Short mmCIF file of C-alpha atoms in Angstrom, two decimals:
data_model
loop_
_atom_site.label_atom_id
_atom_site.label_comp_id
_atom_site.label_asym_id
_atom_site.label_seq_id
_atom_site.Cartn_x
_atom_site.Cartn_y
_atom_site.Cartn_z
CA UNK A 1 0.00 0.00 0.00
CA UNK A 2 1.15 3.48 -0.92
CA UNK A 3 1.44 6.23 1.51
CA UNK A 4 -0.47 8.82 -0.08
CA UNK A 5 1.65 12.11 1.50
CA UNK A 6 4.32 10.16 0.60
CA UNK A 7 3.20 9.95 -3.44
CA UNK A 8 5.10 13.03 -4.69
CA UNK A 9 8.26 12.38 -3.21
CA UNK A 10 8.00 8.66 -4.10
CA UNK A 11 7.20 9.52 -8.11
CA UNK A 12 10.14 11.97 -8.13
CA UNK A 13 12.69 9.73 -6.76
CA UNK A 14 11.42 6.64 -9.38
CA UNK A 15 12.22 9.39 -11.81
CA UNK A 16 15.16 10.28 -11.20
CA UNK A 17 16.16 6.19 -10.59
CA UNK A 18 15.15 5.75 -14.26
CA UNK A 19 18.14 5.99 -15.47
CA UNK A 20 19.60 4.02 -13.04
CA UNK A 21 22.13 1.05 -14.67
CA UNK A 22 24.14 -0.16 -11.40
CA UNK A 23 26.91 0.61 -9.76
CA UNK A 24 30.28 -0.47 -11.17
CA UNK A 25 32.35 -3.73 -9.63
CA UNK A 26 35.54 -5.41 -11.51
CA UNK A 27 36.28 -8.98 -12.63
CA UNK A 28 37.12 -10.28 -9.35
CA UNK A 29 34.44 -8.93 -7.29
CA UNK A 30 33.20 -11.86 -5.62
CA UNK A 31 29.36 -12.33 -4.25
CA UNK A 32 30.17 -11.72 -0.67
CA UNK A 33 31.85 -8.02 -1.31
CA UNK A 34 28.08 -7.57 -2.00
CA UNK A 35 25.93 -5.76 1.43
CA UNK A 36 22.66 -6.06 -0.01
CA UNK A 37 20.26 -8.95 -0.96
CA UNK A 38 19.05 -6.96 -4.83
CA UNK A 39 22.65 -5.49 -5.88
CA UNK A 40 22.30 -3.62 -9.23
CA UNK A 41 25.56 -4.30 -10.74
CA UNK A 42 27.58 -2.80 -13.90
CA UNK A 43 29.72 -5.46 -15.20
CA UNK A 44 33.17 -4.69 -17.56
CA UNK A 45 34.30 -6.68 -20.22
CA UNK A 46 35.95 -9.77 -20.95
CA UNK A 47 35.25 -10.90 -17.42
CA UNK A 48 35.65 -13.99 -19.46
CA UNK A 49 39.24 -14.49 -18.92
CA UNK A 50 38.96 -15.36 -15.68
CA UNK A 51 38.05 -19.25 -14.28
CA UNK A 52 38.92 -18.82 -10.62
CA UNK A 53 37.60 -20.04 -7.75
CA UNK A 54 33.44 -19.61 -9.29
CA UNK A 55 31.19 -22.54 -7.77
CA UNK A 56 28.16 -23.35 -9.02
CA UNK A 57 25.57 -23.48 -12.12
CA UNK A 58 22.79 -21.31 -11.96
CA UNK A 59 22.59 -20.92 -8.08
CA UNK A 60 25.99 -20.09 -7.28
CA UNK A 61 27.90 -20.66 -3.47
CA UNK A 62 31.02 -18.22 -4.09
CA UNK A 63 33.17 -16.99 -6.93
CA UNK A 64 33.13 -13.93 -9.43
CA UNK A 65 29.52 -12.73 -9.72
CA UNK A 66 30.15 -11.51 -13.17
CA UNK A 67 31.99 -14.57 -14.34
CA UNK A 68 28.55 -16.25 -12.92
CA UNK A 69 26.42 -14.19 -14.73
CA UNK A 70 28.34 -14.73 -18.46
CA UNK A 71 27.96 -18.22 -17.68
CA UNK A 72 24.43 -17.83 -16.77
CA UNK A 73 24.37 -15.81 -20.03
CA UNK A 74 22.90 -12.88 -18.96
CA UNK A 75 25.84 -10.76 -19.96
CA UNK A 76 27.83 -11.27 -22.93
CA UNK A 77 31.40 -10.92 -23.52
CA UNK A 78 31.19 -7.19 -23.62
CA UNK A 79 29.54 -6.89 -19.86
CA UNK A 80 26.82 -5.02 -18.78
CA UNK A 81 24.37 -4.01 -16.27
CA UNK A 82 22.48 -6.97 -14.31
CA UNK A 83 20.93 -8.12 -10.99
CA UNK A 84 22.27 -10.26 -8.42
CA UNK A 85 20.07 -11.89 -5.72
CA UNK A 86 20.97 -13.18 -2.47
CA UNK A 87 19.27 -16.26 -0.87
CA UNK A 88 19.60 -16.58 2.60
CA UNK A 89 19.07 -20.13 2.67
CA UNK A 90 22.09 -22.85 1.05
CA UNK A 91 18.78 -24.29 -1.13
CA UNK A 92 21.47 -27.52 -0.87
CA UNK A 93 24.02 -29.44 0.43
CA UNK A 94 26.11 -29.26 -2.51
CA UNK A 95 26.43 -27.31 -5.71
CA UNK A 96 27.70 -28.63 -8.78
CA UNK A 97 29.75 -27.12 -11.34
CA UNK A 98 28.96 -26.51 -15.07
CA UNK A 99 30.94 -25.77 -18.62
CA UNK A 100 28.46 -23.33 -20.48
CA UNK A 101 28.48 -20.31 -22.87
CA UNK A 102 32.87 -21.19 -22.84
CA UNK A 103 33.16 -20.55 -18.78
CA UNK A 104 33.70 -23.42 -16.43
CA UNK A 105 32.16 -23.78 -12.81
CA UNK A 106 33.97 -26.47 -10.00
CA UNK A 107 31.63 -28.31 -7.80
CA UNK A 108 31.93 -27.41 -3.78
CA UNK A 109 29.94 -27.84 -0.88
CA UNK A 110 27.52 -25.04 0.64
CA UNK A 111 29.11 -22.47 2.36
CA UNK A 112 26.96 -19.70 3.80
CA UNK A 113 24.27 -17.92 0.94
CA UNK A 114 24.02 -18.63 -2.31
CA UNK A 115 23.42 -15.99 -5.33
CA UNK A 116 21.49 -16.44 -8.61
CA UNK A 117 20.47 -13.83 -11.15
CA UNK A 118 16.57 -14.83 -10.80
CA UNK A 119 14.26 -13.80 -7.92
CA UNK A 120 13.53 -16.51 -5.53
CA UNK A 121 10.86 -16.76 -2.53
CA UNK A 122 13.47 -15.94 -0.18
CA UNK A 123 15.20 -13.03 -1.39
CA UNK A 124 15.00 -10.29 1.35
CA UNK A 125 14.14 -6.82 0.77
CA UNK A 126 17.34 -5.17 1.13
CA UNK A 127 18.14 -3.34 -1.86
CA UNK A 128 20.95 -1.28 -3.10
CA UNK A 129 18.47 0.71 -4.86
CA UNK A 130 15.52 2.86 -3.05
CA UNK A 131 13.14 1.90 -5.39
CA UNK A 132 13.30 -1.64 -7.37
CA UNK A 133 10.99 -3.62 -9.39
CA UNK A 134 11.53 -7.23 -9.63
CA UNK A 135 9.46 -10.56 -10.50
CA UNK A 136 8.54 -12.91 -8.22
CA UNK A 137 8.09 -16.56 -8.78
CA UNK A 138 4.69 -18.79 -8.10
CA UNK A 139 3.36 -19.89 -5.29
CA UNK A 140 5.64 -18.19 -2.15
CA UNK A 141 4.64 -19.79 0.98
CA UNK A 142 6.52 -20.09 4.29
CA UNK A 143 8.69 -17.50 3.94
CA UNK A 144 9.09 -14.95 7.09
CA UNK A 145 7.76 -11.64 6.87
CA UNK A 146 7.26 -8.83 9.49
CA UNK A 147 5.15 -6.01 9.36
CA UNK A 148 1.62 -4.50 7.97
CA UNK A 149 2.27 -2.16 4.89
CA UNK A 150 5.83 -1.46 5.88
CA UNK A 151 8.05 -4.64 6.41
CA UNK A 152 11.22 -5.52 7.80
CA UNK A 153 13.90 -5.96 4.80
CA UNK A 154 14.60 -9.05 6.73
CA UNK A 155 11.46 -10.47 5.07
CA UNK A 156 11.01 -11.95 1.94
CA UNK A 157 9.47 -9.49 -0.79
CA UNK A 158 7.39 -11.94 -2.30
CA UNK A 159 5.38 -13.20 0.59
CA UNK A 160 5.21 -9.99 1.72
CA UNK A 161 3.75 -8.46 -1.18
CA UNK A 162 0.90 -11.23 -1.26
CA UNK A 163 0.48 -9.90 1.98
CA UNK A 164 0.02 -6.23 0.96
CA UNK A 165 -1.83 -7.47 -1.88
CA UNK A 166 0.35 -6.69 -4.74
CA UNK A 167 0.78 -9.51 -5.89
CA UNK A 168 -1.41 -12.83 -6.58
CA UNK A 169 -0.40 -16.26 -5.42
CA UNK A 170 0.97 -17.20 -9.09
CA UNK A 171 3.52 -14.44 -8.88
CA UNK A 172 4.59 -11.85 -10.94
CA UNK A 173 6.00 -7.97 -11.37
CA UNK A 174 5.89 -5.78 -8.10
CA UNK A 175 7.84 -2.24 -7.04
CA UNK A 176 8.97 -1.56 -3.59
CA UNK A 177 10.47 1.19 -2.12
CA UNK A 178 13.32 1.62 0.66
CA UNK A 179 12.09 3.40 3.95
CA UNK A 180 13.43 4.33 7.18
CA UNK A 181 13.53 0.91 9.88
CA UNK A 182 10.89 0.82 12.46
CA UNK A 183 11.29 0.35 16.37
CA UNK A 184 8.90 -2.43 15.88
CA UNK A 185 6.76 -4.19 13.68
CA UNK A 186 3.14 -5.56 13.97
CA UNK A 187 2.11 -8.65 12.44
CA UNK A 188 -1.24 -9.27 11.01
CA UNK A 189 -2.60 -11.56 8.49
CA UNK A 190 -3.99 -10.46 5.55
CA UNK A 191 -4.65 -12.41 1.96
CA UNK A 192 -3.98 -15.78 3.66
CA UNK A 193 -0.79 -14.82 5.13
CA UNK A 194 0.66 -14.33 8.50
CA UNK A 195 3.16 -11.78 9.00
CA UNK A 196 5.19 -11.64 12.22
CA UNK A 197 5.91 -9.17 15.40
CA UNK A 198 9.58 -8.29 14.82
CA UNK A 199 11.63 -5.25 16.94
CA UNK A 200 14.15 -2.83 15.20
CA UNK A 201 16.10 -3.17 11.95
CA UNK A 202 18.09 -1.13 10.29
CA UNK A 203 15.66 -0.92 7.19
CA UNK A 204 12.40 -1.58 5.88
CA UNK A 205 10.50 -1.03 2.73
CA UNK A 206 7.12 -0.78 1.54
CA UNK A 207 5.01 -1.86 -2.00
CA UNK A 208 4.08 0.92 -4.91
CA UNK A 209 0.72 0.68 -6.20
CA UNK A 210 1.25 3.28 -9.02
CA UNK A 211 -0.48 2.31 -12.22
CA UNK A 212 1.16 3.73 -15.07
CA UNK A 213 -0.46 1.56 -17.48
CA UNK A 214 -4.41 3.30 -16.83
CA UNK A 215 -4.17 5.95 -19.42
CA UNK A 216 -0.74 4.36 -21.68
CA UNK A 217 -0.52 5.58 -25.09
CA UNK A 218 0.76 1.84 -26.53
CA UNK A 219 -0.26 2.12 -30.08
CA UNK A 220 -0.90 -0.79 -32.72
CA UNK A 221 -2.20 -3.59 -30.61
CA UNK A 222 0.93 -3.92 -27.99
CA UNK A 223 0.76 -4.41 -24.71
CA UNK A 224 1.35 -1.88 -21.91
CA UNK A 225 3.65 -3.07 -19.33
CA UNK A 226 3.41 -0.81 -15.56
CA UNK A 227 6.96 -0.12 -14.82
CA UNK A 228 9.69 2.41 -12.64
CA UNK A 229 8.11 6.04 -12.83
CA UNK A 230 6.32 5.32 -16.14
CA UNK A 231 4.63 2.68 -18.25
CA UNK A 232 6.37 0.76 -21.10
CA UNK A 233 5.38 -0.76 -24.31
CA UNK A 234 5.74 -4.37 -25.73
CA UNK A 235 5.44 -3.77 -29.69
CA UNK A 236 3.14 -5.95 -31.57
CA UNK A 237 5.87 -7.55 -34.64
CA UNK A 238 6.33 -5.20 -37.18
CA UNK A 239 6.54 -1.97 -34.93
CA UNK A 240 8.81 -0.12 -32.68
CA UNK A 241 9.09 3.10 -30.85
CA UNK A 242 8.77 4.07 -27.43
CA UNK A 243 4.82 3.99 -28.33
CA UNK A 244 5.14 0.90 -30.52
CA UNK A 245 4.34 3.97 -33.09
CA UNK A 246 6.63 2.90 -35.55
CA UNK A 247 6.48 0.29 -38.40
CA UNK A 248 9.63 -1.71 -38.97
CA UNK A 249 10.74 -2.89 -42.33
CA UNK A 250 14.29 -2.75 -42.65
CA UNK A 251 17.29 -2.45 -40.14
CA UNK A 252 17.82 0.22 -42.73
CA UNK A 253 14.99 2.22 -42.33
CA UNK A 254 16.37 5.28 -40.01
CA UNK A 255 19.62 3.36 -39.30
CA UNK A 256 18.54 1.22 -36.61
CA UNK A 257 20.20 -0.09 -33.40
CA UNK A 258 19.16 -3.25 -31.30
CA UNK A 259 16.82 -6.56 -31.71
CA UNK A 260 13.66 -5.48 -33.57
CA UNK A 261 10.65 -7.69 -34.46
CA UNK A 262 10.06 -8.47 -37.83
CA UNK A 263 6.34 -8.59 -39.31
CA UNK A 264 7.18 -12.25 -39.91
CA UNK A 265 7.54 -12.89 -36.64
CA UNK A 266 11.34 -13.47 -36.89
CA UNK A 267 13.47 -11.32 -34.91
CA UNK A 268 16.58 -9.29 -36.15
CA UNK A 269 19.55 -7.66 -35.16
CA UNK A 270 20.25 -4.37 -36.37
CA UNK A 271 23.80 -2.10 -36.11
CA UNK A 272 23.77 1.52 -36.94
CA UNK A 273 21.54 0.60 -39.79
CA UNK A 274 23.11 -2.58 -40.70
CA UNK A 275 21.18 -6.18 -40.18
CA UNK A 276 23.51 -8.38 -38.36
CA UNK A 277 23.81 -11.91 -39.66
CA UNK A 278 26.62 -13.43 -37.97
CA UNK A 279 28.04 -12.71 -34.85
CA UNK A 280 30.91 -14.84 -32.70
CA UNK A 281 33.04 -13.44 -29.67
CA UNK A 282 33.39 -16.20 -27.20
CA UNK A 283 33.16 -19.90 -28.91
CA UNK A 284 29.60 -20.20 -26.99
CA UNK A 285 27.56 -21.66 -30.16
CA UNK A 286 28.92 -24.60 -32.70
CA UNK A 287 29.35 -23.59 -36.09
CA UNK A 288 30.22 -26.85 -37.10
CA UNK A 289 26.27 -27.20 -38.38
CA UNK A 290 24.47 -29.00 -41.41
CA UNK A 291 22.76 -27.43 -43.97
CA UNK A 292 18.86 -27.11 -41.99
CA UNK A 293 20.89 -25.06 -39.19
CA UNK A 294 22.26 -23.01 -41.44
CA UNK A 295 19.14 -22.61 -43.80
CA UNK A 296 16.60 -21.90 -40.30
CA UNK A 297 19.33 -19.63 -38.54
CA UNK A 298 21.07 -20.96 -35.18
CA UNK A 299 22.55 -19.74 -31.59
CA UNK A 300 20.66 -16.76 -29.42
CA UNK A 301 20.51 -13.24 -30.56
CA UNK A 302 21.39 -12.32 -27.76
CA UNK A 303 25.07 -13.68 -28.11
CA UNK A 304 26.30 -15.63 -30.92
CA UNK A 305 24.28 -16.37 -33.50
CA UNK A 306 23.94 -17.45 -37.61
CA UNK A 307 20.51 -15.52 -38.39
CA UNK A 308 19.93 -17.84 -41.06
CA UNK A 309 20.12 -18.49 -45.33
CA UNK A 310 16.42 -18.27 -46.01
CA UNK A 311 16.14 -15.29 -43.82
CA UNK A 312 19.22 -13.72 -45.81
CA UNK A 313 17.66 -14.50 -48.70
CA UNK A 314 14.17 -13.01 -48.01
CA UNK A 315 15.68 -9.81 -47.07
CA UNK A 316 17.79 -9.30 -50.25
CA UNK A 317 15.38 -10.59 -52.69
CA UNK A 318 13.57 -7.34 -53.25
CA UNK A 319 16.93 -5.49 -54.42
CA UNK A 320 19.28 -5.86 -57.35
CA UNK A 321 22.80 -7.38 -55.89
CA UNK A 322 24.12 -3.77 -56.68
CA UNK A 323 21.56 -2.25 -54.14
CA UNK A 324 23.13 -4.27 -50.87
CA UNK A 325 26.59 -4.45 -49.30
CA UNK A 326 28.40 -6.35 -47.55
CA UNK A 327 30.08 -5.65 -44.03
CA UNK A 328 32.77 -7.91 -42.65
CA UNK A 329 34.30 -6.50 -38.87
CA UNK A 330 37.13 -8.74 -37.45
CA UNK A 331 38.86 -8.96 -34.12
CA UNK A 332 42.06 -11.01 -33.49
CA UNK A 333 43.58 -12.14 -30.28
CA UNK A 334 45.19 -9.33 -29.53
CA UNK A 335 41.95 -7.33 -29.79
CA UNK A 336 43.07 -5.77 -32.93
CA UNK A 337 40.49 -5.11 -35.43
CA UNK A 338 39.43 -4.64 -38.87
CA UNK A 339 36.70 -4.56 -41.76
CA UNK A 340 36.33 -5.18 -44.93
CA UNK A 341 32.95 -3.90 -47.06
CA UNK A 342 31.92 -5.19 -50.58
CA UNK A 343 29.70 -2.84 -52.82
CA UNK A 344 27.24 -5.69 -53.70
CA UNK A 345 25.62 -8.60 -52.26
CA UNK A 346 22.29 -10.71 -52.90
CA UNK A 347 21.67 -14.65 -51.43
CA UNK A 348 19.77 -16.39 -54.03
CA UNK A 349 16.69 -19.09 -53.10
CA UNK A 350 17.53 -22.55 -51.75
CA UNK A 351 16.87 -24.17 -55.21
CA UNK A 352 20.30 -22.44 -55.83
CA UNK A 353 21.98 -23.75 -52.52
CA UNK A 354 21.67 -20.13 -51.27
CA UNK A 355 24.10 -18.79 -54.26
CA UNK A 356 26.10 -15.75 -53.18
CA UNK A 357 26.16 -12.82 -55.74
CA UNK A 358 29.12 -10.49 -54.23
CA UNK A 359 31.58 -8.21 -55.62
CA UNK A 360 31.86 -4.52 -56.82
CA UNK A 361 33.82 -2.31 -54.97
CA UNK A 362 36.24 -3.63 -52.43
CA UNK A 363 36.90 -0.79 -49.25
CA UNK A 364 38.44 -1.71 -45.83
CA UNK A 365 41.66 -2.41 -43.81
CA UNK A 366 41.81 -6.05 -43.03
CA UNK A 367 42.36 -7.30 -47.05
CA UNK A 368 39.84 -9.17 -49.57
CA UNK A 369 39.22 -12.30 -48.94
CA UNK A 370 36.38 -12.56 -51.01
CA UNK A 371 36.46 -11.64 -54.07
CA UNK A 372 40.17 -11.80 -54.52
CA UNK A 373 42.24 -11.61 -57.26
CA UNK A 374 42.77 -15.73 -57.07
CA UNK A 375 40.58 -16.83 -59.16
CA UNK A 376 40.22 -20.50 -57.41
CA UNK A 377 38.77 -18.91 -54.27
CA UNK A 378 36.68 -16.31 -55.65
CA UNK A 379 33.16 -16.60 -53.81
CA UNK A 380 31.26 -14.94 -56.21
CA UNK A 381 28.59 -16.81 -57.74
CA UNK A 382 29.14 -20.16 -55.17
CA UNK A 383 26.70 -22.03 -53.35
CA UNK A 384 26.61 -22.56 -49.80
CA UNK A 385 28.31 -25.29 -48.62
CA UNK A 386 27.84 -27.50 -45.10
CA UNK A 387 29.25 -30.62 -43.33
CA UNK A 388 26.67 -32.29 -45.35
CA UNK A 389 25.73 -30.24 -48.12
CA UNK A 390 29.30 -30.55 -50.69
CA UNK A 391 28.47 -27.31 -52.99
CA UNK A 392 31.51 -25.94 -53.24
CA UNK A 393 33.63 -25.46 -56.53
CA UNK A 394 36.88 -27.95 -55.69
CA UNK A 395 37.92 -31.20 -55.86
CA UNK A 396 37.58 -31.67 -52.16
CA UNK A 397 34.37 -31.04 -49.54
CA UNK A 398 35.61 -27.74 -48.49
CA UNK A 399 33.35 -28.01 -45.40
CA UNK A 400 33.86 -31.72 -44.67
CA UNK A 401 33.93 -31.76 -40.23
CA UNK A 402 37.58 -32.42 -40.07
CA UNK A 403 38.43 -29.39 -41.75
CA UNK A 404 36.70 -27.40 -39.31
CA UNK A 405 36.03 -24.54 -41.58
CA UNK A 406 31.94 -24.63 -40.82
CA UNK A 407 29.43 -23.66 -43.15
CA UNK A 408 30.18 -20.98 -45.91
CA UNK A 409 30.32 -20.01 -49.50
CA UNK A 410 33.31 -22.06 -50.55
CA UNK A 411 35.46 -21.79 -53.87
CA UNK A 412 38.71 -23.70 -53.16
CA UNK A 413 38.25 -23.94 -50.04
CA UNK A 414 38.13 -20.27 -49.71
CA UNK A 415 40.48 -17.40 -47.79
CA UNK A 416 36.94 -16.50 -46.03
CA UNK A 417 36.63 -18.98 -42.73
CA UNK A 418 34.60 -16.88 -40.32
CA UNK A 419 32.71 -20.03 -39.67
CA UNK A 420 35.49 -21.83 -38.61
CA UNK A 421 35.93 -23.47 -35.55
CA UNK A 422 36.17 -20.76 -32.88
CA UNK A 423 40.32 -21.43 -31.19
CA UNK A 424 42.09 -18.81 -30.26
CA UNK A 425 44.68 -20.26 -27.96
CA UNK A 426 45.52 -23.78 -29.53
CA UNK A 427 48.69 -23.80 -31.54
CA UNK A 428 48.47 -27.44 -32.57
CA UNK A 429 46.72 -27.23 -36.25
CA UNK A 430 47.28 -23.80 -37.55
CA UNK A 431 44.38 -23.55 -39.67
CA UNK A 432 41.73 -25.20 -37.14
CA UNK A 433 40.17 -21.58 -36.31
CA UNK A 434 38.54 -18.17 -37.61
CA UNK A 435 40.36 -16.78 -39.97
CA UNK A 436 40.81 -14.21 -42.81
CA UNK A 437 43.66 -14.86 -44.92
CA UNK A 438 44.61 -11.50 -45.90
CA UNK A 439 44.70 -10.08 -42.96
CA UNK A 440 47.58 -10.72 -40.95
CA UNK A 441 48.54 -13.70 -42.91
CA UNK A 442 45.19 -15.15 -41.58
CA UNK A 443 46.17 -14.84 -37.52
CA UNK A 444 43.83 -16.18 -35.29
CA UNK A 445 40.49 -14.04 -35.15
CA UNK A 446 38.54 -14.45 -31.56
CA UNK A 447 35.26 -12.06 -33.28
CA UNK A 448 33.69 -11.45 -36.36
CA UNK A 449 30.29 -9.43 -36.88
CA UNK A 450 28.94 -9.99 -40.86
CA UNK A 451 26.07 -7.86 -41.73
CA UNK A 452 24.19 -6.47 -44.91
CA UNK A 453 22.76 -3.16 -45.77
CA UNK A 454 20.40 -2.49 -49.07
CA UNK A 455 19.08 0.36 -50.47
CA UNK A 456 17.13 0.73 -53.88
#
């Protein structure tokens, strides 16, 4: 329940909290530097590089929280903001240890709280943010809570928000606010739960029930979600906008940043006005994949992914191969990086195996590998080829699985492997990785970000 001389202040502090992203912590900060049960939490980059001392797979005992979290793959290699939540329970005797999304996890036994990046029942309300939305799971019974209408942040949100009726028995979205700790708190029950009598602690908070949503200006059929300070809109496909206002049709279409919903249904990466077809930066997603894997698309969009052939195709059918280009952005193992762009570009329909028309003008730093001047690995005008798909213009199956080269436009077996098998550290077969020949003498890539552009 909302304190109504309270309201003002409360919807000027949720403003100003918008913004909000978390506060900053390193590589090695571990889960018990953490004072709070919610921390908001900025992570940096290519926490990745680090394996020590991280327990756990999905509920985590002790390690690196942001290590935990790429594992978890909630962040990516290049960091982020994210939530960390404390339960103050072991939930078991023993955690085991996992290899996922290229970070590896030991098995230990409980020691104190564990962490996850998901609300649970438990999860106290002591937040490093005054005001904090979060989502609570089904069904939270048992848990301790003290207090009517403001609580102890020694009990646990969820139950207490069925308490203060905010929040049905199947769960969901709730916002709570920080306040001042009381010299005591008087149970009560209310909606089929019993709070508790508790004395003084050092903080307590209280629920929001600010609708946002009541008079929302969501536009084309989407659906108006009640959020921090102000309501937010989940577009129908096909539009975008803070209002959903907006019809999508081309990553091109007002040069375009982020994961858009196509009209299809199919979702798409744009970059500055670029659509994003390939991305790789931490070895988290097989390329080594047959022909329906590459014709569907594969991996998540939000971290490595092929979007797929038929897709590629779709979008580059309306337009001569002189009206799209080609983008190619490399990164090595030294983080060095490069590009190389290609005037024209155009996938043809399956009955062609996906036939690559490329060429024109060549621009860029890291060499062509594409349409080069060797006429035996020239791409232009090649089929796609896969472990077990042979399309490619040699003597030999170009993508056969020993080679390790993946799935790609072969001529030659071409000077183009961005599909390759993703090995930045092994030495022991020099070609067994990403690689673009003419750049660097074809040095070990760790990234590589392909995208297309048209334009009639």
């Amino acid at each position: 329940m909302l304190i109504k001389n309270k309201r003002v202040v409360l919807v000027i502090v949720l403003m100003l909290l918008r913004n909000s992203k978390g506060f900053g912590v390193t590589c090695d900060t571990q889960f018990s530097n953490l004072e709070h049960s919610i921390t908001y939490v900025l992570c940096p980059a290519d926490c990745w590089r680090q394996y020590s001392n991280l327990c756990g797979d999905r509920i985590y005992s002790r390690g690196p929280i942001c290590l935990a979290a790429m594992q978890d793959q909630w962040i990516d290699g290049g960091g982020g903001p994210m939530v960390v939540y404390r339960s103050p329970d072991k939930r078991t005797n023993r955690y085991s240890g996992g290899n996922r999304n290229a970070v590896k996890s030991e098995s230990c036994s409980a020691d104190g709280d564990s962490y996850s990046f998901e609300m649970t029942c438990s999860t106290q309300g002591d937040s490093s943010t005054l005001v904090t939305q979060v989502n609570c799971p089904a069904y939270c019974r048992g848990e301790a809570v003290y207090g009517s209408e403001i609580y102890s942040d020694k009990s646990s949100v969820c139950r207490a928000a069925v308490h203060a009726g905010v929040l049905p028995d199947k769960g969901g979205m709730v916002i709570f606010y920080t306040t001042l700790g009381q010299s005591l708190y008087n149970g009560s029950t209310s909606n089929g739960v019993e709070s508790k009598s508790g004395l003084a602690s050092k903080g307590a908070f209280a629920f929001t029930n600010i609708n946002e949503c009541v008079n929302n200006a969501c536009e084309h059929g989407s659906t108006c979600v009640d959020g921090i300070a102000e309501y937010f809109c989940v577009c129908s496909p096909g539009y975008y906008g803070k209002y959903c206002e907006k019809g999508f049709t081309h990553c091109w279409n007002g040069n375009l940043t982020g994961k858009f919903v196509m009209k299809s249904r199919d979702e798409v990466v744009c970059n500055k006005g670029w659509l994003v077809f390939q991305r790789r930066f931490d070895g988290s997603v097989d390329f080594q994949a047959n022909w329906s894997d590459y014709r569907n698309g594969f991996g998540s969009l939000n971290g490595e992914f092929w979007w797929g052939l038929e897709k590629m195709h779709i979008a580059t059918k309306p337009f001569q191969c002189n009206q799209c280009r080609l983008r190619v952005e490399l990164k090595d193992i030294d983080n060095g990086t490069s590009y190389a762009e290609y005037s024209q570009l155009c996938v043809g329909p399956e009955s062609s195996n996906y036939q690559l028309c490329v060429g024109g003008q060549y621009n860029g730093t890291a060499g062509d590998s594409i349409i080069t001047s060797f006429p035996n690995h020239n791409s232009n005008g090649v089929g796609f080829s896969t472990i077990d798909r042979d399309n490619d213009n040699s003597g030999v199956h170009c993508a056969e699985p020993w080679r390790g080269s993946g799935g790609w436009w072969f001529h030659g077996c071409s000077l183009a492997v961005p599909n390759g098998v993703w090995n930045p550290v092994s030495t022991s077969c020099p070609k067994c990785h990403i690689y673009w020949t003419t750049w660097k003498d074809g040095k070990k890539l760790r990234g590589t970000e392909l995208k297309l552009r048209c334009k009639p």
